[in-house]
Amino acid sequence: MTGGITAAAAEGIAGGARVLAHGLGGRTDLPLDAVAAIAGGGIAVAASSAALTAAWKRPRLHPEAGRPLPAALARVLDAPALTLAGRALALAAAALVVAAAFAGPPDAAANLAPWALFVTFWVGLVPASVLLGPVWRRVNPLRTLHAALCRATRTPPAGRRPLPARLGYWPAAAWLTAFVWLELVAPNRSDPRAAGTLILAYAAANLALAWWFGRDWFTRGDGFEAYSSLLARLCPVGRRGDGTLVLRTPLTGLMTGAAEPGLTATACVLIGSTGFDGVTRTTYWRDNVDPSSVPAGTLGLAAAVAAVTALYVAALRLSARLTGQDPAALPGRFAATLLPIALGYTLAHYFSFFVLEGQTTFILAGDPFGTGADLFGATGNRIDYDLAGPTLTAQVQVNAIVLGHVAGTAAAHDLALRTPARSPRGQLPVAAAMVALTCAGLFALLSG
């Protein structure tokens, strides 16, 4: 082990590196009965759907609802100085990670870059966005670099031609698909130099596209900013149409009811990829598939995303036929209600990975270039595995999946009440799909 990390820390980090090299990690010593958990989760979602149909007779999640935040707090949150500080910090952190990727130790176990990218940033973006709102849009270092590029080239920030509206979230879906493939399938994905190259290539591509299409490109074209902003719709602090910051019911942000191109694909990629990660940990997959096979992994990932997409689209089209609506329009209109499910899957699969292996980022940040420095006094630290014990992990995983589907069902039900056809039978295919996804998600998570 190079740098100022002691043998004790190296043991913990090396164990984590093996997890990082596989993709996602989690505890496998969970104290629960998988069959009972799967059956109970399916029953809970089915019962909640029935209860919603019986008791929830009118729309309750109004997009413009919410209690305004105190004026002083709203001014602080909207302060330009806070934005500038956040952008400066994000840009400095990104520069440090890239520098560490190329100038730091070549061993992934001792290099900050892959841990910062795959653990702290990718996973940490989820709780940050759900709790704080669209934070990456506010501090995105690519926006900072784009502004500087526009000034240097005397190009208007709005770009040289407008971004075609029909693209919607399709570019974000493509970027996220590429990223999860890299994380779960690609060989040598934890190599620090590869991580640095990935960051620079991603930045260059998106800066070029934003220079041409304008800063609006980042809103739906930058996969990470789009991901953060979509999850931020579930934040309890939101913004009304008039710009006022309000405290609101988290599901309120899903009630646009407008079909957004590519949103279904984006949500299904997130759900399907986490489901695929769970499948790779099942006994069947381990016994029958070579874990190093890129073709097998690629086909498995594609099949998982396709299965989720097919189930969702089929359920919505059947619902449309039962209620006399346009079968082609309904899946897009309800796509935002998949976001709570995506969040639930993400929490279930990433919780222990983030809490446990995420500690490595802090340990390595104290000596990003392997020089023997100890900036944060982290040298010799071990990963504290007691922070996410088996009981807590099991509770988070099961409840995240079940509650994510319950929340998605509630949002879909409220949105259905806003359509001309409000027949309860039209919600039966959606309820069945939710139960199926719940059971499949729990099976993939618990049958390892």
PDB file of C-alpha atoms in Angstrom, residues 201-422:
ATOM      1  CA  ALA A 201     -14.367  12.650 -21.755  1.00  0.00           C
ATOM      2  CA  TYR A 202     -17.814  13.157 -20.231  1.00  0.00           C
ATOM      3  CA  ALA A 203     -17.018  16.795 -19.441  1.00  0.00           C
ATOM      4  CA  ALA A 204     -15.657  17.480 -22.934  1.00  0.00           C
ATOM      5  CA  ALA A 205     -18.645  15.919 -24.690  1.00  0.00           C
ATOM      6  CA  ASN A 206     -21.221  17.777 -22.616  1.00  0.00           C
ATOM      7  CA  LEU A 207     -19.379  21.094 -22.824  1.00  0.00           C
ATOM      8  CA  ALA A 208     -19.275  20.810 -26.603  1.00  0.00           C
ATOM      9  CA  LEU A 209     -22.983  20.014 -26.768  1.00  0.00           C
ATOM     10  CA  ALA A 210     -23.824  22.854 -24.354  1.00  0.00           C
ATOM     11  CA  TRP A 211     -21.666  25.270 -26.365  1.00  0.00           C
ATOM     12  CA  TRP A 212     -23.779  24.398 -29.419  1.00  0.00           C
ATOM     13  CA  PHE A 213     -27.242  23.994 -27.851  1.00  0.00           C
ATOM     14  CA  GLY A 214     -26.835  26.379 -24.938  1.00  0.00           C
ATOM     15  CA  ARG A 215     -26.895  25.940 -21.155  1.00  0.00           C
ATOM     16  CA  ASP A 216     -30.345  24.331 -21.376  1.00  0.00           C
ATOM     17  CA  TRP A 217     -28.496  21.232 -22.567  1.00  0.00           C
ATOM     18  CA  PHE A 218     -27.437  20.475 -18.993  1.00  0.00           C
ATOM     19  CA  THR A 219     -31.026  20.373 -17.755  1.00  0.00           C
ATOM     20  CA  ARG A 220     -31.912  17.229 -19.677  1.00  0.00           C
ATOM     21  CA  GLY A 221     -28.778  16.306 -21.596  1.00  0.00           C
ATOM     22  CA  ASP A 222     -26.318  15.996 -18.711  1.00  0.00           C
ATOM     23  CA  GLY A 223     -27.186  12.584 -17.251  1.00  0.00           C
ATOM     24  CA  PHE A 224     -26.112  13.425 -13.716  1.00  0.00           C
ATOM     25  CA  GLU A 225     -27.866  16.790 -13.562  1.00  0.00           C
ATOM     26  CA  ALA A 226     -31.046  15.301 -15.024  1.00  0.00           C
ATOM     27  CA  TYR A 227     -30.827  12.423 -12.529  1.00  0.00           C
ATOM     28  CA  SER A 228     -30.437  14.835  -9.621  1.00  0.00           C
ATOM     29  CA  SER A 229     -33.236  17.118 -10.799  1.00  0.00           C
ATOM     30  CA  LEU A 230     -35.667  14.228 -11.332  1.00  0.00           C
ATOM     31  CA  LEU A 231     -35.062  12.834  -7.842  1.00  0.00           C
ATOM     32  CA  ALA A 232     -35.364  16.377  -6.483  1.00  0.00           C
ATOM     33  CA  ARG A 233     -39.048  16.282  -7.442  1.00  0.00           C
ATOM     34  CA  LEU A 234     -39.418  14.155  -4.308  1.00  0.00           C
ATOM     35  CA  CYS A 235     -37.810  16.792  -2.098  1.00  0.00           C
ATOM     36  CA  PRO A 236     -40.106  18.171   0.652  1.00  0.00           C
ATOM     37  CA  VAL A 237     -38.871  21.665  -0.241  1.00  0.00           C
ATOM     38  CA  GLY A 238     -39.949  22.741  -3.690  1.00  0.00           C
ATOM     39  CA  ARG A 239     -40.641  25.776  -5.808  1.00  0.00           C
ATOM     40  CA  ARG A 240     -44.081  26.847  -6.965  1.00  0.00           C
ATOM     41  CA  GLY A 241     -44.783  28.196 -10.416  1.00  0.00           C
ATOM     42  CA  ASP A 242     -44.328  31.756  -9.138  1.00  0.00           C
ATOM     43  CA  GLY A 243     -40.834  30.928  -7.822  1.00  0.00           C
ATOM     44  CA  THR A 244     -41.770  30.772  -4.131  1.00  0.00           C
ATOM     45  CA  LEU A 245     -39.958  28.160  -2.048  1.00  0.00           C
ATOM     46  CA  VAL A 246     -42.467  26.025  -0.166  1.00  0.00           C
ATOM     47  CA  LEU A 247     -42.603  23.080   2.189  1.00  0.00           C
ATOM     48  CA  ARG A 248     -44.740  20.462   0.465  1.00  0.00           C
ATOM     49  CA  THR A 249     -45.811  16.850   0.376  1.00  0.00           C
ATOM     50  CA  PRO A 250     -42.912  15.007  -1.343  1.00  0.00           C
ATOM     51  CA  LEU A 251     -45.094  13.403  -4.024  1.00  0.00           C
ATOM     52  CA  THR A 252     -46.436  16.798  -5.088  1.00  0.00           C
ATOM     53  CA  GLY A 253     -43.512  17.323  -7.434  1.00  0.00           C
ATOM     54  CA  LEU A 254     -44.618  14.360  -9.553  1.00  0.00           C
ATOM     55  CA  MET A 255     -48.003  15.815 -10.455  1.00  0.00           C
ATOM     56  CA  THR A 256     -47.178  17.556 -13.716  1.00  0.00           C
ATOM     57  CA  GLY A 257     -49.183  15.040 -15.720  1.00  0.00           C
ATOM     58  CA  ALA A 258     -47.324  16.076 -18.874  1.00  0.00           C
ATOM     59  CA  ALA A 259     -45.665  13.463 -21.062  1.00  0.00           C
ATOM     60  CA  GLU A 260     -41.922  14.190 -21.150  1.00  0.00           C
ATOM     61  CA  PRO A 261     -39.914  12.447 -23.914  1.00  0.00           C
ATOM     62  CA  GLY A 262     -37.354  10.039 -22.542  1.00  0.00           C
ATOM     63  CA  LEU A 263     -38.526  10.188 -18.924  1.00  0.00           C
ATOM     64  CA  THR A 264     -39.914   6.643 -19.034  1.00  0.00           C
ATOM     65  CA  ALA A 265     -36.616   5.374 -20.442  1.00  0.00           C
ATOM     66  CA  THR A 266     -34.605   7.210 -17.792  1.00  0.00           C
ATOM     67  CA  ALA A 267     -36.650   5.822 -14.906  1.00  0.00           C
ATOM     68  CA  CYS A 268     -36.636   2.285 -16.340  1.00  0.00           C
ATOM     69  CA  VAL A 269     -32.838   2.403 -16.753  1.00  0.00           C
ATOM     70  CA  LEU A 270     -32.467   3.319 -13.082  1.00  0.00           C
ATOM     71  CA  ILE A 271     -34.869   0.613 -11.898  1.00  0.00           C
ATOM     72  CA  GLY A 272     -33.638  -2.065 -14.282  1.00  0.00           C
ATOM     73  CA  SER A 273     -29.947  -1.479 -13.595  1.00  0.00           C
ATOM     74  CA  THR A 274     -30.321  -1.789  -9.833  1.00  0.00           C
ATOM     75  CA  GLY A 275     -32.469  -4.866 -10.368  1.00  0.00           C
ATOM     76  CA  PHE A 276     -29.752  -6.347 -12.589  1.00  0.00           C
ATOM     77  CA  ASP A 277     -27.152  -5.725  -9.896  1.00  0.00           C
ATOM     78  CA  GLY A 278     -29.308  -7.753  -7.521  1.00  0.00           C
ATOM     79  CA  VAL A 279     -29.704 -10.549 -10.069  1.00  0.00           C
ATOM     80  CA  THR A 280     -25.916 -10.861 -10.426  1.00  0.00           C
ATOM     81  CA  ARG A 281     -25.751 -11.743  -6.740  1.00  0.00           C
ATOM     82  CA  THR A 282     -28.242 -14.599  -6.922  1.00  0.00           C
ATOM     83  CA  THR A 283     -27.052 -18.181  -6.681  1.00  0.00           C
ATOM     84  CA  TYR A 284     -28.372 -18.943 -10.157  1.00  0.00           C
ATOM     85  CA  TRP A 285     -26.335 -16.162 -11.784  1.00  0.00           C
ATOM     86  CA  ARG A 286     -23.154 -16.998  -9.899  1.00  0.00           C
ATOM     87  CA  ASP A 287     -23.441 -20.696 -10.766  1.00  0.00           C
ATOM     88  CA  ASN A 288     -24.280 -20.275 -14.447  1.00  0.00           C
ATOM     89  CA  VAL A 289     -22.706 -17.046 -15.686  1.00  0.00           C
ATOM     90  CA  ASP A 290     -19.075 -16.024 -15.848  1.00  0.00           C
ATOM     91  CA  PRO A 291     -18.954 -12.778 -13.813  1.00  0.00           C
ATOM     92  CA  SER A 292     -16.146 -11.458 -16.030  1.00  0.00           C
ATOM     93  CA  SER A 293     -18.099 -11.998 -19.262  1.00  0.00           C
ATOM     94  CA  VAL A 294     -18.818  -8.618 -20.829  1.00  0.00           C
ATOM     95  CA  PRO A 295     -21.343 -10.006 -23.381  1.00  0.00           C
ATOM     96  CA  ALA A 296     -23.271 -11.830 -20.640  1.00  0.00           C
ATOM     97  CA  GLY A 297     -23.282  -8.778 -18.412  1.00  0.00           C
ATOM     98  CA  THR A 298     -24.343  -6.505 -21.258  1.00  0.00           C
ATOM     99  CA  LEU A 299     -27.186  -8.801 -22.272  1.00  0.00           C
ATOM    100  CA  GLY A 300     -28.259  -9.218 -18.655  1.00  0.00           C
ATOM    101  CA  LEU A 301     -28.352  -5.475 -18.070  1.00  0.00           C
ATOM    102  CA  ALA A 302     -30.259  -4.884 -21.313  1.00  0.00           C
ATOM    103  CA  ALA A 303     -32.728  -7.655 -20.445  1.00  0.00           C
ATOM    104  CA  ALA A 304     -33.365  -6.215 -16.969  1.00  0.00           C
ATOM    105  CA  VAL A 305     -34.055  -2.725 -18.306  1.00  0.00           C
ATOM    106  CA  ALA A 306     -36.198  -4.122 -21.128  1.00  0.00           C
ATOM    107  CA  ALA A 307     -38.229  -6.266 -18.708  1.00  0.00           C
ATOM    108  CA  VAL A 308     -39.020  -3.305 -16.462  1.00  0.00           C
ATOM    109  CA  THR A 309     -39.923  -1.163 -19.478  1.00  0.00           C
ATOM    110  CA  ALA A 310     -42.125  -3.858 -21.022  1.00  0.00           C
ATOM    111  CA  LEU A 311     -43.980  -4.477 -17.760  1.00  0.00           C
ATOM    112  CA  TYR A 312     -44.633  -0.774 -17.182  1.00  0.00           C
ATOM    113  CA  VAL A 313     -45.680   0.023 -20.757  1.00  0.00           C
ATOM    114  CA  ALA A 314     -47.899  -3.063 -20.993  1.00  0.00           C
ATOM    115  CA  ALA A 315     -49.659  -2.197 -17.714  1.00  0.00           C
ATOM    116  CA  LEU A 316     -50.322   1.401 -18.772  1.00  0.00           C
ATOM    117  CA  ARG A 317     -51.518   0.442 -22.243  1.00  0.00           C
ATOM    118  CA  LEU A 318     -53.870  -2.155 -20.823  1.00  0.00           C
ATOM    119  CA  SER A 319     -55.134   0.446 -18.359  1.00  0.00           C
ATOM    120  CA  ALA A 320     -55.718   2.848 -21.247  1.00  0.00           C
ATOM    121  CA  ARG A 321     -57.752   0.261 -23.149  1.00  0.00           C
ATOM    122  CA  LEU A 322     -59.866  -0.503 -20.081  1.00  0.00           C
ATOM    123  CA  THR A 323     -60.684   3.177 -19.642  1.00  0.00           C
ATOM    124  CA  GLY A 324     -60.963   4.221 -23.285  1.00  0.00           C
ATOM    125  CA  GLN A 325     -57.849   6.436 -23.325  1.00  0.00           C
ATOM    126  CA  ASP A 326     -55.021   6.710 -25.829  1.00  0.00           C
ATOM    127  CA  PRO A 327     -52.716   3.695 -25.180  1.00  0.00           C
ATOM    128  CA  ALA A 328     -49.711   5.453 -26.691  1.00  0.00           C
ATOM    129  CA  ALA A 329     -49.975   8.566 -24.503  1.00  0.00           C
ATOM    130  CA  LEU A 330     -50.589   7.085 -21.066  1.00  0.00           C
ATOM    131  CA  PRO A 331     -47.103   5.621 -20.313  1.00  0.00           C
ATOM    132  CA  GLY A 332     -45.424   8.975 -20.876  1.00  0.00           C
ATOM    133  CA  ARG A 333     -48.017  10.844 -18.835  1.00  0.00           C
ATOM    134  CA  PHE A 334     -47.445   8.618 -15.805  1.00  0.00           C
ATOM    135  CA  ALA A 335     -43.669   8.229 -16.177  1.00  0.00           C
ATOM    136  CA  ALA A 336     -42.861  10.530 -13.253  1.00  0.00           C
ATOM    137  CA  THR A 337     -44.643   8.151 -10.884  1.00  0.00           C
ATOM    138  CA  LEU A 338     -41.794   5.674 -11.491  1.00  0.00           C
ATOM    139  CA  LEU A 339     -39.382   7.982  -9.677  1.00  0.00           C
ATOM    140  CA  PRO A 340     -40.322   6.838  -6.127  1.00  0.00           C
ATOM    141  CA  ILE A 341     -39.727   3.249  -7.269  1.00  0.00           C
ATOM    142  CA  ALA A 342     -36.333   4.195  -8.707  1.00  0.00           C
ATOM    143  CA  LEU A 343     -35.500   5.897  -5.423  1.00  0.00           C
ATOM    144  CA  GLY A 344     -36.589   2.836  -3.440  1.00  0.00           C
ATOM    145  CA  TYR A 345     -34.459   0.494  -5.554  1.00  0.00           C
ATOM    146  CA  THR A 346     -31.493   2.844  -5.265  1.00  0.00           C
ATOM    147  CA  LEU A 347     -31.733   3.096  -1.474  1.00  0.00           C
ATOM    148  CA  ALA A 348     -32.133  -0.658  -1.133  1.00  0.00           C
ATOM    149  CA  HIS A 349     -29.099  -1.497  -3.251  1.00  0.00           C
ATOM    150  CA  TYR A 350     -26.780   1.370  -2.325  1.00  0.00           C
ATOM    151  CA  PHE A 351     -27.462   2.000   1.370  1.00  0.00           C
ATOM    152  CA  SER A 352     -24.808  -0.193   2.972  1.00  0.00           C
ATOM    153  CA  PHE A 353     -22.423   0.429   0.057  1.00  0.00           C
ATOM    154  CA  PHE A 354     -22.567   4.176   0.639  1.00  0.00           C
ATOM    155  CA  VAL A 355     -22.468   4.094   4.432  1.00  0.00           C
ATOM    156  CA  LEU A 356     -19.685   1.503   4.665  1.00  0.00           C
ATOM    157  CA  GLU A 357     -17.500   1.767   1.574  1.00  0.00           C
ATOM    158  CA  GLY A 358     -18.142   5.503   1.348  1.00  0.00           C
ATOM    159  CA  GLN A 359     -15.894   5.930   4.370  1.00  0.00           C
ATOM    160  CA  THR A 360     -12.962   5.046   2.121  1.00  0.00           C
ATOM    161  CA  THR A 361     -13.359   8.319   0.227  1.00  0.00           C
ATOM    162  CA  PHE A 362     -12.732  10.257   3.438  1.00  0.00           C
ATOM    163  CA  ILE A 363      -9.737   8.086   4.323  1.00  0.00           C
ATOM    164  CA  LEU A 364      -8.159   8.525   0.897  1.00  0.00           C
ATOM    165  CA  ALA A 365      -8.990  12.246   0.665  1.00  0.00           C
ATOM    166  CA  GLY A 366      -6.435  12.865   3.410  1.00  0.00           C
ATOM    167  CA  ASP A 367      -3.669  11.737   1.035  1.00  0.00           C
ATOM    168  CA  PRO A 368      -5.026  11.954  -2.537  1.00  0.00           C
ATOM    169  CA  PHE A 369      -1.605  11.655  -4.206  1.00  0.00           C
ATOM    170  CA  GLY A 370      -0.042   8.958  -2.014  1.00  0.00           C
ATOM    171  CA  THR A 371       2.630  11.291  -0.638  1.00  0.00           C
ATOM    172  CA  GLY A 372       2.362  10.266   3.001  1.00  0.00           C
ATOM    173  CA  ALA A 373       0.296  13.323   3.984  1.00  0.00           C
ATOM    174  CA  ASP A 374      -2.554  13.078   6.461  1.00  0.00           C
ATOM    175  CA  LEU A 375      -4.682  16.169   5.885  1.00  0.00           C
ATOM    176  CA  PHE A 376      -7.730  15.030   7.869  1.00  0.00           C
ATOM    177  CA  GLY A 377      -6.131  12.795  10.469  1.00  0.00           C
ATOM    178  CA  ALA A 378      -7.661   9.787   8.729  1.00  0.00           C
ATOM    179  CA  THR A 379      -4.511   7.684   8.451  1.00  0.00           C
ATOM    180  CA  GLY A 380      -5.012   4.322  10.056  1.00  0.00           C
ATOM    181  CA  ASN A 381      -8.786   4.549  10.045  1.00  0.00           C
ATOM    182  CA  ARG A 382     -10.723   1.371   9.486  1.00  0.00           C
ATOM    183  CA  ILE A 383     -14.126   1.168   7.887  1.00  0.00           C
ATOM    184  CA  ASP A 384     -16.660   1.101  10.717  1.00  0.00           C
ATOM    185  CA  TYR A 385     -18.969  -1.720   9.669  1.00  0.00           C
ATOM    186  CA  ASP A 386     -21.170  -1.162  12.719  1.00  0.00           C
ATOM    187  CA  LEU A 387     -22.641   1.942  11.070  1.00  0.00           C
ATOM    188  CA  ALA A 388     -24.810  -0.298   8.900  1.00  0.00           C
ATOM    189  CA  GLY A 389     -25.329  -3.554  10.740  1.00  0.00           C
ATOM    190  CA  PRO A 390     -27.276  -6.496   9.289  1.00  0.00           C
ATOM    191  CA  THR A 391     -30.533  -5.626  11.061  1.00  0.00           C
ATOM    192  CA  LEU A 392     -30.529  -1.973   9.994  1.00  0.00           C
ATOM    193  CA  THR A 393     -29.511  -2.871   6.436  1.00  0.00           C
ATOM    194  CA  ALA A 394     -32.291  -5.456   6.146  1.00  0.00           C
ATOM    195  CA  GLN A 395     -34.883  -2.977   7.404  1.00  0.00           C
ATOM    196  CA  VAL A 396     -33.730  -0.260   5.004  1.00  0.00           C
ATOM    197  CA  GLN A 397     -33.609  -2.577   1.998  1.00  0.00           C
ATOM    198  CA  VAL A 398     -37.035  -4.164   2.406  1.00  0.00           C
ATOM    199  CA  ASN A 399     -38.801  -0.969   3.447  1.00  0.00           C
ATOM    200  CA  ALA A 400     -37.180   1.096   0.696  1.00  0.00           C
ATOM    201  CA  ILE A 401     -38.490  -1.204  -2.032  1.00  0.00           C
ATOM    202  CA  VAL A 402     -41.949  -1.646  -0.521  1.00  0.00           C
ATOM    203  CA  LEU A 403     -42.454   2.017   0.378  1.00  0.00           C
ATOM    204  CA  GLY A 404     -41.083   3.115  -2.999  1.00  0.00           C
ATOM    205  CA  HIS A 405     -43.758   1.060  -4.753  1.00  0.00           C
ATOM    206  CA  VAL A 406     -46.459   2.243  -2.350  1.00  0.00           C
ATOM    207  CA  ALA A 407     -45.473   5.866  -3.019  1.00  0.00           C
ATOM    208  CA  GLY A 408     -45.418   5.250  -6.771  1.00  0.00           C
ATOM    209  CA  THR A 409     -48.855   3.643  -6.562  1.00  0.00           C
ATOM    210  CA  ALA A 410     -50.216   6.604  -4.581  1.00  0.00           C
ATOM    211  CA  ALA A 411     -48.806   9.109  -7.060  1.00  0.00           C
ATOM    212  CA  ALA A 412     -50.213   7.150 -10.021  1.00  0.00           C
ATOM    213  CA  HIS A 413     -53.608   6.912  -8.311  1.00  0.00           C
ATOM    214  CA  ASP A 414     -53.748  10.657  -7.648  1.00  0.00           C
ATOM    215  CA  LEU A 415     -52.701  11.392 -11.222  1.00  0.00           C
ATOM    216  CA  ALA A 416     -55.317   8.960 -12.541  1.00  0.00           C
ATOM    217  CA  LEU A 417     -58.005  10.898 -10.689  1.00  0.00           C
ATOM    218  CA  ARG A 418     -57.135  13.920 -12.846  1.00  0.00           C
ATOM    219  CA  THR A 419     -57.859  12.094 -16.096  1.00  0.00           C
ATOM    220  CA  PRO A 420     -61.319  12.036 -17.724  1.00  0.00           C
ATOM    221  CA  ALA A 421     -61.578   8.267 -17.216  1.00  0.00           C
ATOM    222  CA  ARG A 422     -61.504   7.587 -13.473  1.00  0.00           C
TER     223      ARG A 422
END
